[in-house]
Amino acid sequence: MNPLPALVLLPIMGGGVAWVAGHVRPRVTTTSRDASWWVVLVTLIVETFVLVMATFGHPVHTGPWPGHFSMPWIPAMGIAVRLDMDGLSLSLIWLSLIMCFLCVFLATRQVTVHAGAFRFLFLATLTGIIGTFLATDLFLFFFFWELMLVPMFGLIAAWGHEDRQRAAMKFFMFTQGSGLIMLLSILGLVITHYRQTGVLTFDYFTLAHTPLSPAVSMLLMLGFFIAFAVKLPVVPVHVWLPDAHTQAPTAASVLLAGILLKTGGYGMIRFNIMLFPDAASRFAPIAMGLGVAGIVYGAWLAYAQDDVKRLIAYSSISHMGFVLLGIFTGSRMGMQGAIIQMLAHGLSTAGLFVVAGAIQDRLHTRDMRCIGGLWAAMPRLSGAGLFFAMAALGMPGLGNFTGEFLVLLATWHVSPLPAILAAVGLVLAAIYALRMVNRIFLAAPRTGLQPVPDVASRQMAVFACVMVFLVLLGVYPQPFVTFSAPLPLPVAAMTGPEGATP
């Protein structure tokens, strides 16, 4: 049995069962809510077993990368259901599952209104994300790229906070609009290949060997870049992110920060760098400038926030600037740093959003001016918040430091000035992170605050698992660097009318 189709289909199938389980009893009761929750948990456990098979199994190498699946879909148009997996996609899928377990144990059990529908959309988003990481047919890739937007829109619009409708619409318009620009680039590449060879195909490996003029290559590359820049996000197309994070329910915030932003970095590596290497090299100075601007701008605005979720959202813009910077350094070290930064940022920022969500659930506020002195009342949650804040500011020994250090070192070899400016962002990160810790956890308790319960020990065990991964990324990153490296394109193009391997 090929595990790749199962990886894609299991979440949405489990989501359908969870939706039905949520409707077993018309009235919301603890039993019906727990039924859909247990379905989600079982689905993720089965998905993990399948991913273990894909990771440690030894499939027959019928494609250019170790994991491969292909079957015709629309042969007349050269479209196939083609899935391929290398270390980059595999590591990001593992990150996705870790984030989903974090959500299930800490951020979704309290959902009581239409819990089955919530969990269906949650798992449907996971299907779109995993499909995006595996699809190597460009039409299929676009299909999954758009698929993950619709359930996320529903999660924000239906279960978000006070201004959720506007935030959800802004998120959808930005990501959908940029996705249509990417579709134009996909069609342009396919048509160019068809005119040169007479073969109509959407196969990634075949299209990678299409001869392109410098102007056409740059134009097509920019179409992909815009879509990925919006999702990463890159300044100035970042404006949807703070509102989406602030208004989204905790689980959706974790998915956004922990996984969806990484699809932008993944796309830049897989498509901008690997499909259009010459155009990407010419565009690199602009991309690196945008990365530095995002690092400094995001950190500065994070410092200015009083809403804790907006602070974390702007810090994500800053940290993902390191990903953009590392990808376009044109060096192996920069690429490694960008990938480690994606993994570490997913873990640390997801942890911060869960902590922020727990505070909001207990105190009914996100305003740091109305919080304070939580260390005495909630030492466990405060300890977790302190750890993830230290990871976000780039403390040595934690994963964020490893990624940022590799990116800065690679950038210094290319041009010292961007590296110096990016280092300023690290100084600002330390300032806003420590300021957040002091205002929420260490300051004097606010008068009038009611006693609040701390997180349970079993929930701290979930936090501890995420902390262990961050420590491993910081102390011993080499296995992750080797494991997550993207495989190069094959020298010879794949053949076949549907882009499938013969």
Coordinates of C-alpha atoms in Angstrom, one line a residue:
M1 CA 0.0 0.0 0.0
N2 CA 1.3 3.4 -1.0
P3 CA 1.1 5.7 2.1
L4 CA 1.0 9.0 0.2
P5 CA -2.7 9.0 -0.8
A6 CA -3.6 7.9 2.7
L7 CA -1.7 10.8 4.2
V8 CA -3.9 13.2 2.1
L9 CA -7.3 11.5 2.4
L10 CA -7.3 10.3 6.0
P11 CA -7.8 13.8 7.6
I12 CA -10.7 14.8 5.5
M13 CA -12.3 11.4 5.9
G14 CA -11.8 11.5 9.6
G15 CA -13.2 15.1 9.6
G16 CA -16.4 13.8 7.9
V17 CA -16.8 11.2 10.6
A18 CA -16.2 13.8 13.3
W19 CA -18.9 16.0 11.8
V20 CA -21.4 13.1 11.9
A21 CA -20.3 12.3 15.5
G22 CA -21.0 15.9 16.4
H23 CA -24.6 15.5 15.1
V24 CA -25.3 12.2 16.9
R25 CA -27.4 14.2 19.4
P26 CA -29.0 17.5 18.2
R27 CA -28.4 19.2 21.5
V28 CA -24.8 19.9 22.5
T29 CA -23.8 17.6 25.3
T30 CA -20.5 16.5 26.8
T31 CA -20.9 13.1 25.2
S32 CA -21.5 14.4 21.7
R33 CA -18.7 16.9 22.0
D34 CA -16.3 14.2 23.2
A35 CA -17.3 11.9 20.4
S36 CA -16.1 14.2 17.7
W37 CA -13.0 15.0 19.7
W38 CA -12.2 11.3 20.0
V39 CA -12.7 10.9 16.3
V40 CA -10.2 13.6 15.6
L41 CA -7.7 12.1 18.0
V42 CA -8.0 8.6 16.5
T43 CA -7.6 10.1 13.0
L44 CA -4.4 11.9 13.9
I45 CA -3.0 8.8 15.5
V46 CA -3.7 6.7 12.4
E47 CA -2.2 9.5 10.3
T48 CA 0.9 9.4 12.4
F49 CA 1.2 5.6 11.9
V50 CA 0.9 6.1 8.1
L51 CA 3.5 8.9 8.3
V52 CA 5.9 6.6 10.2
M53 CA 5.5 4.1 7.4
A54 CA 6.3 6.7 4.8
T55 CA 9.3 7.9 6.8
F56 CA 10.9 4.5 7.7
G57 CA 9.5 2.3 5.0
H58 CA 11.4 1.3 1.9
P59 CA 9.2 1.8 -1.1
V60 CA 10.1 0.9 -4.6
H61 CA 11.7 4.0 -6.1
T62 CA 9.4 4.6 -9.2
G63 CA 9.9 8.3 -9.1
P64 CA 12.7 10.8 -8.8
W65 CA 12.2 11.1 -5.0
P66 CA 11.8 8.3 -2.5
G67 CA 8.0 8.7 -2.0
H68 CA 6.0 8.6 -5.2
F69 CA 2.4 8.0 -6.3
S70 CA 0.8 8.7 -9.6
M71 CA -2.4 8.0 -11.4
P72 CA -4.2 9.7 -14.3
W73 CA -6.8 12.3 -13.4
I74 CA -7.7 14.3 -16.6
P75 CA -5.5 12.7 -19.2
A76 CA -6.8 14.9 -22.0
M77 CA -5.3 17.9 -20.3
G78 CA -2.2 16.2 -19.0
I79 CA -3.3 16.4 -15.4
A80 CA -2.5 13.6 -13.0
V81 CA -2.8 12.9 -9.3
R82 CA 0.9 12.9 -8.7
L83 CA 2.4 13.0 -5.2
D84 CA 6.1 12.9 -4.4
M85 CA 7.9 13.3 -1.1
D86 CA 11.4 14.3 -0.1
G87 CA 12.9 15.4 3.2
L88 CA 11.6 18.9 3.0
S89 CA 8.0 17.9 2.5
L90 CA 8.3 15.0 5.0
S91 CA 9.7 17.3 7.8
L92 CA 6.9 19.8 7.2
I93 CA 4.2 17.1 7.4
W94 CA 5.7 16.0 10.7
L95 CA 5.5 19.6 11.9
S96 CA 1.9 19.7 10.8
L97 CA 0.9 16.6 12.8
I98 CA 2.7 17.9 15.9
M99 CA 0.8 21.2 15.6
C100 CA -2.5 19.3 15.2
F101 CA -1.9 17.2 18.3
L102 CA -1.1 20.4 20.2
C103 CA -4.4 21.9 19.0
V104 CA -6.4 18.7 19.8
F105 CA -5.1 18.5 23.4
L106 CA -4.9 22.1 24.3
A107 CA -7.1 24.3 21.9
T108 CA -10.1 22.4 20.6
R109 CA -11.7 20.5 23.4
Q110 CA -13.4 23.6 24.8
V111 CA -15.3 24.1 21.5
T112 CA -19.0 23.5 22.3
V113 CA -20.8 25.3 19.5
H114 CA -21.1 23.1 16.3
A115 CA -18.1 21.1 17.5
G116 CA -18.4 18.5 14.7
A117 CA -18.3 21.1 12.0
F118 CA -15.4 22.9 13.7
R119 CA -13.4 19.6 13.7
F120 CA -14.3 18.8 10.1
L121 CA -13.0 22.2 8.9
F122 CA -9.9 21.7 11.1
L123 CA -9.0 18.3 9.5
A124 CA -10.0 19.6 6.0
T125 CA -7.4 22.3 6.4
L126 CA -4.9 19.6 7.3
T127 CA -5.7 17.8 4.1
G128 CA -5.1 20.9 2.1
I129 CA -1.8 21.5 3.8
I130 CA -0.5 17.9 3.4
G131 CA -1.6 17.9 -0.2
T132 CA 0.3 21.1 -0.8
F133 CA 3.4 19.6 0.6
L134 CA 3.1 16.5 -1.6
A135 CA 1.6 17.5 -4.9
T136 CA 4.0 17.6 -7.9
D137 CA 1.3 18.1 -10.5
L138 CA 0.9 21.9 -10.7
F139 CA -2.8 21.7 -11.2
L140 CA -3.1 19.4 -8.2
F141 CA -0.8 21.7 -6.2
F142 CA -3.1 24.7 -7.0
F143 CA -6.1 22.6 -6.0
F144 CA -4.7 21.9 -2.6
W145 CA -3.4 25.5 -2.2
E146 CA -6.9 26.8 -2.6
L147 CA -8.5 23.9 -0.7
M148 CA -6.8 24.8 2.6
L149 CA -8.1 28.4 2.4
V150 CA -11.8 27.6 2.4
P151 CA -11.9 25.7 5.8
M152 CA -9.6 28.2 7.4
F153 CA -11.9 31.0 6.3
G154 CA -14.8 29.1 7.9
L155 CA -12.8 28.5 11.2
I156 CA -12.1 32.2 11.5
A157 CA -15.5 33.5 10.4
A158 CA -17.6 31.2 12.4
W159 CA -15.6 30.6 15.6
G160 CA -13.4 33.7 15.8
H161 CA -13.7 36.7 18.1
E162 CA -15.4 40.0 18.0
D163 CA -14.3 41.2 14.5
R164 CA -14.0 37.8 12.9
Q165 CA -16.0 38.5 9.7
R166 CA -13.7 41.3 8.6
A167 CA -10.6 39.4 9.4
A168 CA -11.7 36.2 7.7
M169 CA -12.7 38.2 4.5
K170 CA -9.3 40.0 4.5
F171 CA -7.5 36.7 4.8
F172 CA -9.5 35.1 2.0
M173 CA -9.2 38.0 -0.4
F174 CA -5.5 38.3 -0.1
T175 CA -4.7 34.6 -0.3
Q176 CA -7.3 33.9 -3.0
G177 CA -6.3 36.9 -5.1
S178 CA -2.6 36.0 -5.0
G179 CA -3.4 32.3 -5.7
L180 CA -5.1 33.4 -9.0
I181 CA -1.9 35.2 -10.0
M182 CA 0.0 31.9 -9.3
L183 CA -2.5 30.1 -11.5
L184 CA -1.7 32.5 -14.4
S185 CA 2.0 31.6 -14.0
I186 CA 1.2 27.9 -13.9
L187 CA -0.8 28.2 -17.1
G188 CA 1.9 30.3 -18.7
L189 CA 4.5 27.7 -17.9
V190 CA 2.3 24.9 -19.2
I191 CA 1.5 26.7 -22.4
T192 CA 5.1 27.6 -23.0
H193 CA 6.1 24.0 -22.6
Y194 CA 3.3 22.9 -24.9
R195 CA 4.4 25.2 -27.7
Q196 CA 7.9 24.0 -27.5
T197 CA 7.3 20.2 -27.3
G198 CA 3.7 19.6 -28.3
V199 CA 3.1 17.8 -25.0
L200 CA 0.4 19.2 -22.6
T201 CA 1.4 18.4 -19.1
F202 CA 1.3 19.9 -15.6
D203 CA 4.0 17.6 -14.3
Y204 CA 6.5 19.5 -12.1
F205 CA 9.5 17.5 -13.1
T206 CA 8.8 17.8 -16.8
L207 CA 8.0 21.5 -16.7
A208 CA 11.2 22.1 -14.7
H209 CA 13.2 21.4 -17.9
T210 CA 11.3 23.8 -20.1
P211 CA 13.7 26.3 -21.8
L212 CA 12.6 29.9 -20.9
S213 CA 13.9 33.3 -22.0
P214 CA 15.1 35.5 -19.1
A215 CA 12.1 37.8 -19.4
V216 CA 9.5 35.0 -19.4
S217 CA 11.3 33.2 -16.6
M218 CA 11.3 36.3 -14.4
L219 CA 7.6 37.0 -15.2
L220 CA 6.5 33.4 -14.3
M221 CA 8.7 33.3 -11.2
L222 CA 7.1 36.6 -10.0
G223 CA 3.7 35.1 -10.3
F224 CA 4.6 32.2 -8.0
F225 CA 6.5 34.6 -5.7
I226 CA 3.6 36.9 -5.1
A227 CA 1.4 34.0 -4.0
F228 CA 4.0 32.6 -1.6
A229 CA 4.9 36.1 -0.4
V230 CA 1.3 36.8 0.7
K231 CA 1.2 33.5 2.6
L232 CA 4.7 33.8 4.2
P233 CA 3.9 36.8 4.7
V234 CA 6.3 39.4 3.2
V235 CA 6.0 43.1 3.8
P236 CA 4.0 44.9 2.4
V237 CA 1.5 42.1 1.6
H238 CA 1.3 41.1 5.2
V239 CA -1.7 43.2 6.3
W240 CA -4.1 40.3 6.5
L241 CA -2.0 38.4 9.1
P242 CA -2.4 40.5 12.3
D243 CA -6.2 40.6 12.1
A244 CA -6.5 37.0 11.1
H245 CA -4.3 35.9 14.0
T246 CA -6.0 38.2 16.5
Q247 CA -9.6 37.2 15.6
A248 CA -9.1 33.5 14.9
P249 CA -9.8 30.9 17.6
T250 CA -6.7 29.4 19.2
A251 CA -6.6 26.3 17.1
A252 CA -6.9 28.3 13.9
S253 CA -4.1 30.6 15.1
V254 CA -1.9 27.6 15.7
L255 CA -2.6 26.3 12.2
L256 CA -2.0 29.7 10.7
A257 CA 1.3 30.4 12.5
G258 CA 2.6 26.8 12.8
I259 CA 1.8 25.5 9.3
L260 CA 0.0 27.7 6.8
L261 CA 2.8 30.3 6.8
K262 CA 5.3 27.5 6.1
T263 CA 3.5 26.7 2.9
G264 CA 4.8 30.0 1.6
G265 CA 8.4 29.2 2.5
Y266 CA 7.9 25.7 1.0
G267 CA 6.6 27.1 -2.2
M268 CA 9.5 29.5 -2.6
I269 CA 12.0 26.7 -2.2
R270 CA 10.1 24.2 -4.4
F271 CA 9.0 26.5 -7.1
N272 CA 10.9 29.8 -7.1
I273 CA 14.3 28.4 -6.4
M274 CA 14.1 25.0 -8.1
L275 CA 11.9 25.8 -11.1
F276 CA 13.3 29.2 -11.9
P277 CA 16.9 29.2 -10.5
D278 CA 18.3 31.9 -12.9
A279 CA 15.3 34.3 -12.3
A280 CA 15.5 33.7 -8.6
S281 CA 19.2 34.5 -8.6
R282 CA 18.5 37.8 -10.4
F283 CA 15.6 38.6 -8.1
A284 CA 17.6 37.7 -4.9
P285 CA 18.7 41.2 -3.9
I286 CA 15.1 42.5 -3.9
A287 CA 13.9 39.4 -2.0
M288 CA 16.7 39.8 0.6
G289 CA 15.8 43.4 1.0
L290 CA 12.2 42.5 1.6
G291 CA 13.3 39.9 4.1
V292 CA 15.3 42.4 6.1
A293 CA 12.4 44.9 5.9
G294 CA 10.1 42.3 7.3
I295 CA 12.5 41.4 10.1
V296 CA 12.9 45.0 11.4
Y297 CA 9.3 46.2 10.6
G298 CA 7.7 43.2 12.2
A299 CA 9.8 43.4 15.3
W300 CA 9.2 47.1 15.7
L301 CA 5.4 46.8 15.4
A302 CA 5.5 43.8 17.8
Y303 CA 7.1 46.0 20.4
A304 CA 4.3 48.6 20.0
Q305 CA 1.4 46.1 20.7
D306 CA -0.7 45.8 23.8
D307 CA -2.8 42.9 22.4
V308 CA -0.8 39.8 23.1
K309 CA -2.1 37.9 20.0
R310 CA -1.2 40.9 17.7
L311 CA 2.2 41.0 19.3
I312 CA 2.8 37.3 18.4
A313 CA 1.4 37.9 14.9
Y314 CA 3.8 40.7 14.2
S315 CA 6.7 38.7 15.7
S316 CA 5.8 36.0 13.1
I317 CA 6.2 38.5 10.3
S318 CA 9.7 39.3 11.7
H319 CA 10.7 35.7 12.1
M320 CA 9.5 34.6 8.7
G321 CA 11.6 37.4 7.3
F322 CA 14.6 35.2 8.2
V323 CA 13.1 32.4 6.1
L324 CA 12.9 34.7 3.1
L325 CA 16.4 36.0 3.7
G326 CA 17.9 32.5 4.0
I327 CA 16.1 31.1 0.9
F328 CA 17.4 33.7 -1.4
T329 CA 21.0 33.8 -0.2
G330 CA 21.7 31.2 -2.9
S331 CA 23.7 29.1 -0.5
R332 CA 23.2 25.7 1.1
M333 CA 23.7 27.1 4.6
G334 CA 21.1 29.8 4.0
M335 CA 18.6 27.2 2.8
Q336 CA 19.3 25.0 5.8
G337 CA 18.8 27.9 8.2
A338 CA 15.5 28.8 6.5
I339 CA 14.2 25.3 6.9
I340 CA 15.3 25.0 10.6
Q341 CA 13.7 28.4 11.2
M342 CA 10.4 27.3 9.7
L343 CA 10.4 24.2 12.0
A344 CA 11.4 26.1 15.1
H345 CA 9.1 29.1 14.4
G346 CA 6.2 26.7 14.0
L347 CA 6.8 25.1 17.4
S348 CA 7.6 28.2 19.4
T349 CA 4.9 30.5 17.9
A350 CA 2.2 27.8 18.2
G351 CA 3.1 27.4 21.8
L352 CA 2.8 31.1 22.4
F353 CA -0.6 31.2 20.7
V354 CA -1.8 28.3 22.9
V355 CA -0.6 30.2 26.0
A356 CA -2.3 33.4 24.8
G357 CA -5.5 31.4 24.1
A358 CA -5.5 29.9 27.6
I359 CA -5.1 33.4 29.1
Q360 CA -7.9 34.8 27.0
D361 CA -10.2 31.8 28.0
R362 CA -9.5 32.4 31.7
L363 CA -9.4 36.2 31.9
H364 CA -11.5 37.1 28.8
T365 CA -9.0 39.7 27.6
R366 CA -5.9 39.9 25.4
D367 CA -4.8 43.3 26.5
M368 CA -1.5 43.1 28.4
R369 CA -2.4 46.2 30.3
C370 CA -5.2 44.3 32.0
I371 CA -3.1 41.3 32.8
G372 CA -0.3 40.9 35.2
G373 CA 1.2 38.8 37.9
L374 CA 0.1 35.5 36.5
W375 CA 3.2 33.7 37.7
A376 CA 1.7 33.4 41.2
A377 CA -1.7 32.3 40.0
M378 CA -0.7 30.1 37.1
P379 CA 2.9 29.0 37.5
R380 CA 2.7 26.1 35.0
L381 CA 1.2 28.3 32.2
S382 CA 3.6 31.1 33.0
G383 CA 6.6 28.7 32.8
A384 CA 5.5 27.5 29.4
G385 CA 5.0 31.1 28.2
L386 CA 8.4 32.1 29.5
F387 CA 10.0 29.2 27.6
F388 CA 8.3 29.9 24.3
A389 CA 9.1 33.6 24.6
M390 CA 12.8 32.8 25.1
A391 CA 12.7 30.6 22.1
A392 CA 11.1 33.4 20.0
L393 CA 13.7 35.9 21.0
G394 CA 16.4 33.4 19.8
M395 CA 18.0 32.2 23.0
P396 CA 21.1 29.9 22.2
G397 CA 20.3 26.3 22.8
L398 CA 16.8 26.5 21.3
G399 CA 15.8 25.9 17.7
N400 CA 15.1 29.5 16.7
F401 CA 18.7 30.5 17.4
T402 CA 20.0 27.7 15.2
G403 CA 17.9 28.8 12.2
E404 CA 18.6 32.5 12.6
F405 CA 22.3 32.0 13.2
L406 CA 22.7 30.0 10.0
V407 CA 20.7 32.5 8.0
L408 CA 22.8 35.4 9.3
L409 CA 26.0 33.6 8.7
A410 CA 25.0 32.8 5.1
T411 CA 23.8 36.4 4.5
W412 CA 27.1 37.8 5.8
H413 CA 29.0 35.8 3.2
V414 CA 26.7 37.3 0.5
S415 CA 26.5 40.9 1.8
P416 CA 27.3 42.1 5.3
L417 CA 24.8 45.0 5.4
P418 CA 21.6 42.9 5.3
A419 CA 23.1 40.6 8.0
I420 CA 23.8 43.6 10.2
L421 CA 20.3 45.0 9.7
A422 CA 18.7 41.6 10.3
A423 CA 20.7 41.4 13.6
V424 CA 18.9 44.6 14.7
G425 CA 15.7 42.6 14.4
L426 CA 17.1 40.1 16.9
V427 CA 17.8 42.9 19.4
L428 CA 14.2 44.2 19.0
A429 CA 12.9 40.6 19.4
A430 CA 14.6 40.4 22.8
I431 CA 13.1 43.7 23.8
Y432 CA 9.5 42.8 22.9
A433 CA 9.7 39.3 24.1
L434 CA 11.0 40.3 27.5
R435 CA 8.5 43.1 27.7
M436 CA 5.7 40.7 27.1
V437 CA 7.0 38.3 29.8
N438 CA 7.3 41.1 32.3
R439 CA 3.8 42.6 31.6
I440 CA 1.9 39.3 31.6
F441 CA 3.8 37.0 34.1
L442 CA 6.2 38.9 36.3
A443 CA 4.5 42.3 36.9
A444 CA 2.5 43.0 40.0
P445 CA -1.0 41.3 40.0
R446 CA -3.8 43.6 38.7
T447 CA -6.4 44.5 41.2
G448 CA -9.8 43.0 40.7
L449 CA -8.6 39.9 38.9
Q450 CA -10.6 36.8 39.9
P451 CA -8.7 33.6 40.8
V452 CA -8.1 31.5 37.7
P453 CA -7.2 27.8 37.3
D454 CA -3.7 26.8 36.1
V455 CA -3.3 24.3 33.2
A456 CA -3.4 20.7 34.3
S457 CA -0.4 18.5 34.5
R458 CA -1.4 16.4 31.5
Q459 CA -1.6 19.6 29.4
M460 CA 1.9 20.5 30.6
A461 CA 3.1 17.2 29.3
V462 CA 1.9 18.2 25.8
F463 CA 3.8 21.5 26.2
A464 CA 6.8 19.6 27.4
C465 CA 6.9 17.5 24.1
V466 CA 7.0 20.7 22.0
M467 CA 9.7 22.1 24.3
V468 CA 11.8 18.9 23.8
F469 CA 11.7 19.3 20.0
L470 CA 12.8 23.0 20.3
V471 CA 15.7 22.0 22.6
L472 CA 16.8 19.2 20.1
L473 CA 16.6 21.7 17.2
G474 CA 18.9 24.0 19.2
V475 CA 21.3 21.6 20.8
Y476 CA 21.7 18.9 18.1
P477 CA 20.3 20.3 14.8
Q478 CA 22.4 18.2 12.4
P479 CA 19.9 15.2 12.1
F480 CA 17.1 17.7 11.3
V481 CA 19.3 19.5 8.8
T482 CA 20.1 16.3 7.0
F483 CA 16.6 14.9 7.2
S484 CA 14.8 18.0 5.9
A485 CA 17.1 18.8 3.0
P486 CA 15.2 19.2 -0.3
L487 CA 16.2 16.8 -3.0
P488 CA 17.4 18.3 -6.3
L489 CA 15.5 17.9 -9.5
P490 CA 16.5 14.9 -11.7
V491 CA 18.8 15.7 -14.6
A492 CA 16.5 14.2 -17.2
A493 CA 12.9 15.2 -17.4
M494 CA 10.2 12.7 -16.7
T495 CA 8.2 11.5 -19.7
G496 CA 4.6 10.5 -20.3
P497 CA 1.5 12.1 -21.5
E498 CA 0.3 12.8 -18.0
G499 CA 3.6 13.6 -16.5
A500 CA 3.6 10.2 -14.8
T501 CA 6.5 7.9 -14.5
P502 CA 6.5 5.2 -17.1

